[in-house]
Short mmCIF file of C-alpha atoms and ligand atoms in Angstrom, two decimals:
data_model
loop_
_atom_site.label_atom_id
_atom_site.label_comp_id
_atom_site.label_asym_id
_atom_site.label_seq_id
_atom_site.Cartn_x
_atom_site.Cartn_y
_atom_site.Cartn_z
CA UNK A 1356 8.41 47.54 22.49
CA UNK A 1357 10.75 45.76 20.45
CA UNK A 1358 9.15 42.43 18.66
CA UNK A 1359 10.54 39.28 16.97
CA UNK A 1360 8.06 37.85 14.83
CA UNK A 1361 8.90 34.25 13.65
CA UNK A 1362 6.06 32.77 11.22
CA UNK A 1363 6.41 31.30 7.32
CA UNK A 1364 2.74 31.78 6.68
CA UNK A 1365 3.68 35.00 4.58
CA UNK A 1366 -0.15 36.13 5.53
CA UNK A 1367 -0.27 35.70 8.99
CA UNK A 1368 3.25 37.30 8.90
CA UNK A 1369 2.48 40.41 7.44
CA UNK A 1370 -1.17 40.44 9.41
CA UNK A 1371 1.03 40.35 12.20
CA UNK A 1372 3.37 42.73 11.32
CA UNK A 1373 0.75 45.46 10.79
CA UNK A 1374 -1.50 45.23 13.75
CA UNK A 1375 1.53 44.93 15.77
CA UNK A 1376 2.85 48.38 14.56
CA UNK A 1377 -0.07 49.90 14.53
CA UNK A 1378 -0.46 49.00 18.56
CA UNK A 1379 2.73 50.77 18.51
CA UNK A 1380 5.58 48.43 19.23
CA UNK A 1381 8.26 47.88 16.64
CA UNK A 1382 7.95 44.65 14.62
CA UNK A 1383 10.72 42.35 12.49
CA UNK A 1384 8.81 39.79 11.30
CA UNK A 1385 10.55 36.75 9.64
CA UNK A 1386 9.78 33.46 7.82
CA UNK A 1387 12.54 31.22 9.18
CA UNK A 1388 14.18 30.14 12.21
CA UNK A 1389 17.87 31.11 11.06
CA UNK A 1390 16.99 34.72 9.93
CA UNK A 1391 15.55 35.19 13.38
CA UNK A 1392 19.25 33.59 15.22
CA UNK A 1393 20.56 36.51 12.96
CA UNK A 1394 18.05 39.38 14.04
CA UNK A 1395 18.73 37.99 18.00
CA UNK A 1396 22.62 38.06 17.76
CA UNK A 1397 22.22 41.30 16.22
CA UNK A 1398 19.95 43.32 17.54
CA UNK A 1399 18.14 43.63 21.08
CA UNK A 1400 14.17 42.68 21.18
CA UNK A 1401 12.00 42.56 24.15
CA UNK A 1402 9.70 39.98 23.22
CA UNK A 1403 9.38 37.33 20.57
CA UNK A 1404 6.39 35.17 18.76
CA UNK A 1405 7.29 32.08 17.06
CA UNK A 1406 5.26 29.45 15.05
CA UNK A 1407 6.44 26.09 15.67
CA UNK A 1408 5.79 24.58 12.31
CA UNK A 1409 8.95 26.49 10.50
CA UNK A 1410 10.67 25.20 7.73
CA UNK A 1411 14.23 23.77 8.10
CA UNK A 1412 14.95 24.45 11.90
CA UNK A 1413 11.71 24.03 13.79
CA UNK A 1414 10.71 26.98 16.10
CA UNK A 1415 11.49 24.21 19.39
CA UNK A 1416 14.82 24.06 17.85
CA UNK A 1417 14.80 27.79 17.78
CA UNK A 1418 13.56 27.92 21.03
CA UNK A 1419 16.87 26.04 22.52
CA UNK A 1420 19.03 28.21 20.46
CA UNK A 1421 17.87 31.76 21.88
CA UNK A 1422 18.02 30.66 24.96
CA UNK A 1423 21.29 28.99 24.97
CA UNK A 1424 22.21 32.40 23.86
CA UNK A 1425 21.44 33.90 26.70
CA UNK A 1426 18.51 35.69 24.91
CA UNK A 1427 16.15 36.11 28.34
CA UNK A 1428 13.24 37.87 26.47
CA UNK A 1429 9.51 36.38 26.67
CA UNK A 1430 8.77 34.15 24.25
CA UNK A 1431 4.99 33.33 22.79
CA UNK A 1432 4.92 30.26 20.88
CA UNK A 1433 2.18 29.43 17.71
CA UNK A 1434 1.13 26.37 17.42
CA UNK A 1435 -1.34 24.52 14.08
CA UNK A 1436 -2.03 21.61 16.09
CA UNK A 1437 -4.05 21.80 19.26
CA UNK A 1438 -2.30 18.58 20.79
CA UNK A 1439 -1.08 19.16 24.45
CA UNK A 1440 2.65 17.25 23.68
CA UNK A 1441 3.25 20.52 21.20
CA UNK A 1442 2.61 22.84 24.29
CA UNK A 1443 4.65 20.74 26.93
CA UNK A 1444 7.62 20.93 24.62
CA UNK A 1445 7.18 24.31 23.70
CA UNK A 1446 7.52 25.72 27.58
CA UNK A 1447 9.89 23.02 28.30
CA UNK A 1448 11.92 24.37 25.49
CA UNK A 1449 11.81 28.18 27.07
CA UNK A 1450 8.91 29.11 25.95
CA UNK A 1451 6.46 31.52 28.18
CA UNK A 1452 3.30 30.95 27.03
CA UNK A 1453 1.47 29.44 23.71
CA UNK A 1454 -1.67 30.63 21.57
CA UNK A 1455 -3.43 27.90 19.39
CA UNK A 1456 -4.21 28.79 15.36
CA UNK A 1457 -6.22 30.38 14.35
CA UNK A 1458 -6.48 32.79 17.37
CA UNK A 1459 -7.92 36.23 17.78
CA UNK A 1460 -5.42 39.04 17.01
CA UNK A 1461 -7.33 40.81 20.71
CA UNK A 1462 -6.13 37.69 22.41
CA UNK A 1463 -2.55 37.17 20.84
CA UNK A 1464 -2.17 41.39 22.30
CA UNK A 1465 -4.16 40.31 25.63
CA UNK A 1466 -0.90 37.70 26.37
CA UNK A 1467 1.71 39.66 24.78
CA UNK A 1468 0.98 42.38 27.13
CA UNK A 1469 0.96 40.78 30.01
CA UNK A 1470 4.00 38.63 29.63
CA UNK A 1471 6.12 42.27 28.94
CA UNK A 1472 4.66 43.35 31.66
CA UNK A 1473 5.54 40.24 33.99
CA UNK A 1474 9.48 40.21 31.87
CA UNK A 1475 9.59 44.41 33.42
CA UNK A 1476 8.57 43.22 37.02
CA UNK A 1477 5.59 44.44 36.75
CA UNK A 1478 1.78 43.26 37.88
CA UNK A 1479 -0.43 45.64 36.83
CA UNK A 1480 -1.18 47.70 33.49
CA UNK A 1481 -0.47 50.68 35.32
CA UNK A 1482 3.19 52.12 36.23
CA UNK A 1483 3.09 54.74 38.60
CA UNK A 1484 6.22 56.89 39.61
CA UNK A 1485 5.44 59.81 42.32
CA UNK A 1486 2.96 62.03 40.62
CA UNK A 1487 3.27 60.40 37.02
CA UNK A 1488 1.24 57.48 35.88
CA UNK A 1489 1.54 55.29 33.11
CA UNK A 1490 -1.20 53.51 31.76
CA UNK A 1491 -0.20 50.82 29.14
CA UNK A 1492 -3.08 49.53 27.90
CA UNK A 1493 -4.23 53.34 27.21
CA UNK A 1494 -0.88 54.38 26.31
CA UNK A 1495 -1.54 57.31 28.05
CA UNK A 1496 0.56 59.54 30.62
CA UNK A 1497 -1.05 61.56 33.49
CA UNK A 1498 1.09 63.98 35.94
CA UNK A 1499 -1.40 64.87 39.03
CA UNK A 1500 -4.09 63.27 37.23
CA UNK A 1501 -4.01 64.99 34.38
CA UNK A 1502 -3.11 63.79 30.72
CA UNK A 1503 -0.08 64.53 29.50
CA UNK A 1504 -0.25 65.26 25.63
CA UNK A 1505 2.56 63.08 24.10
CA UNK A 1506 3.24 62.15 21.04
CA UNK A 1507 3.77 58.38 20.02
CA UNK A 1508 7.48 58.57 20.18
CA UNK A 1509 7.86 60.18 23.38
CA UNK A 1510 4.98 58.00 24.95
CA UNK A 1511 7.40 55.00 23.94
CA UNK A 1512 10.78 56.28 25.47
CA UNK A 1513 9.20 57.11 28.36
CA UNK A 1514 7.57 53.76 28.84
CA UNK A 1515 11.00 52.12 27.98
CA UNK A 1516 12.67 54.36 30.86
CA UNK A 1517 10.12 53.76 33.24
CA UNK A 1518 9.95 49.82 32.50
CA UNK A 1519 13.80 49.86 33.05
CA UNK A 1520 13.80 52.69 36.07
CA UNK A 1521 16.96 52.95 37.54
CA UNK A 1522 18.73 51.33 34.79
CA UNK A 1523 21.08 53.07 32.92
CA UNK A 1524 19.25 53.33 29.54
CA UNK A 1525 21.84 53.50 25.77
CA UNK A 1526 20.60 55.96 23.38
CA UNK A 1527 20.67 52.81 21.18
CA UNK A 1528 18.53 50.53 23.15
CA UNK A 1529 15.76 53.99 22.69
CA UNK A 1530 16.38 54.22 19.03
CA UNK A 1531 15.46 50.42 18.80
CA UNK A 1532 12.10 50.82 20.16
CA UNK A 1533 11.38 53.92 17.50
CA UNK A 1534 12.68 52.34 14.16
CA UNK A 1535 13.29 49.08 12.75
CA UNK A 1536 16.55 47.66 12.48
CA UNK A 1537 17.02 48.48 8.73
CA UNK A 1538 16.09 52.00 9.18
CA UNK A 1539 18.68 54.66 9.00
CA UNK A 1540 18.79 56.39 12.54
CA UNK A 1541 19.93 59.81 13.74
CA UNK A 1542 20.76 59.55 17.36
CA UNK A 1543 20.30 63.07 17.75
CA UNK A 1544 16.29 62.81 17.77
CA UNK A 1545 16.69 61.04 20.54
CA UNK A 1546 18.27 63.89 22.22
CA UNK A 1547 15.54 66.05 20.87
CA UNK A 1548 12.52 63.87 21.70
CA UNK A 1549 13.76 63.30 25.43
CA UNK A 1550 14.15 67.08 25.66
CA UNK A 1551 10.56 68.11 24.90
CA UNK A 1552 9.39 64.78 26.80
CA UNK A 1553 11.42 66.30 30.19
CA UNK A 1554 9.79 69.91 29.74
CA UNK A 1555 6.64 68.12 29.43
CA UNK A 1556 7.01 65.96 32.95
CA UNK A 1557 9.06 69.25 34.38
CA UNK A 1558 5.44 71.09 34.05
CA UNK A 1559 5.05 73.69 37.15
CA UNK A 1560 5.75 71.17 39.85
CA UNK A 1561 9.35 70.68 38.49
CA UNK A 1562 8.87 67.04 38.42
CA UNK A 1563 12.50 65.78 36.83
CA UNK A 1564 12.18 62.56 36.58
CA UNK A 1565 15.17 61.74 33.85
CA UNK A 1566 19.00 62.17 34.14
CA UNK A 1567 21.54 62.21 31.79
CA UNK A 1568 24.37 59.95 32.17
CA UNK A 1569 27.00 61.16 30.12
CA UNK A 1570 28.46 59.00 27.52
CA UNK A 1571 26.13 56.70 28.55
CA UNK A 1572 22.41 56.75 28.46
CA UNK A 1573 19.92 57.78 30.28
CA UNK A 1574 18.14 56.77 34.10
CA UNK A 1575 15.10 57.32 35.24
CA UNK A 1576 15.49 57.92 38.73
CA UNK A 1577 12.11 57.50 40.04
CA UNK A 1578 11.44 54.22 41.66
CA UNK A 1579 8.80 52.39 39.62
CA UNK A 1580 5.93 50.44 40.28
CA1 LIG B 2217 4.05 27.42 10.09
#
């Protein structure tokens, strides 16, 4: 997934940053509250984390400004100070849920989780979809039981498609959950990666699973849950 980190401690940031990515979702991590109104106008993100104690515009302030912008994505707030008025305005601002510093990284992942898992409609860590299963705490594919051998890209576009089944999916929107925004892109791995992902789901039961809307994107027709 797609993550907006929002946190001035440049530690904490990069700490962050890294165990993020390596749980495999795709991190922009920032310092300040109006580099991350830039990073929301500009790109699309999924979920974001802010501290509260920013410098200039406070992360409340932040808070109001995403979602007067329409941005609908979960947001995790980080608070310093343990007082309950921080909290109250913190949700009452937009915010989904909070996590007190200093916090373990296993419980920051723990809420993260299952707030994009609430924000895709779902209730449990498991997606299934006829005879395909997704298991996102694993992040780990099985057709008829069986594991499908995936590699990390194609484990993440197929997540995205199934999270957003019957949605019409841009090539864009898949390309943002592989690289980060600075990152050149060549739309055509796309193309490539959902390719080999489809032979893999196609298997001997001929279980197709992914259309192709032309110009458009991509659906996964399967009904999700
Ligand atoms: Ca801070």
């Amino acid at each position: 997934m797609k993550l907006l980190v929002v946190e001035d401690e440049a530690l904490l940031r990069h700490h962050l940053q890294s165990r993020l990515t390596e749980g495999g979702h795709v991190v922009e991590a920032v310092g300040d509250a109006e580099e991350a109104l830039y990073q929301a106008e500009q790109f699309n993100h999924d979920l974001a984390i802010v501290d509260l104690g920013l410098p200039g515009m406070s992360g409340l302030d932040l808070i109001g400004r995403l979602r007067a912008l329409d941005k609908t994505f979960p947001i995790l707030i980080l608070t310093a100070r343990g007082n309950w008025q921080d909290k109250v305005e913190g949700l009452a601002a937009g915010a989904d849920d909070y996590l007190v510093k200093p916090f373990q990284f296993e419980e920051l992942e723990a809420r993260l989780n299952a707030l994009l898992r609430r924000s895709s409609g779902f209730t449990q860590a498991t997606i299934v979809a006829g005879p395909l299963r997704l298991d996102l705490n694993r992040k780990q594919a099985l057709l008829d039981d069986q594991p499908l051998a995936l590699t990390a890209y194609e484990y993440r576009i197929l997540e995205y498609l199934m999270r957003h089944h019957q949605q019409v999916v841009a090539k864009e929107r898949l390309m943002e959950q592989l690289y980060p925004n600075d990152e050149e892109r060549d739309p055509n791995v796309i193309e490539v990666l959902v390719g080999r992902l489809r032979r893999k789901l196609e298997g001997d039961r001929g279980f197709k699973p992914i259309d192709t809307v032309r110009g458009l994107g991509y659906l996964f027709t399967e009904r999700c849950r």
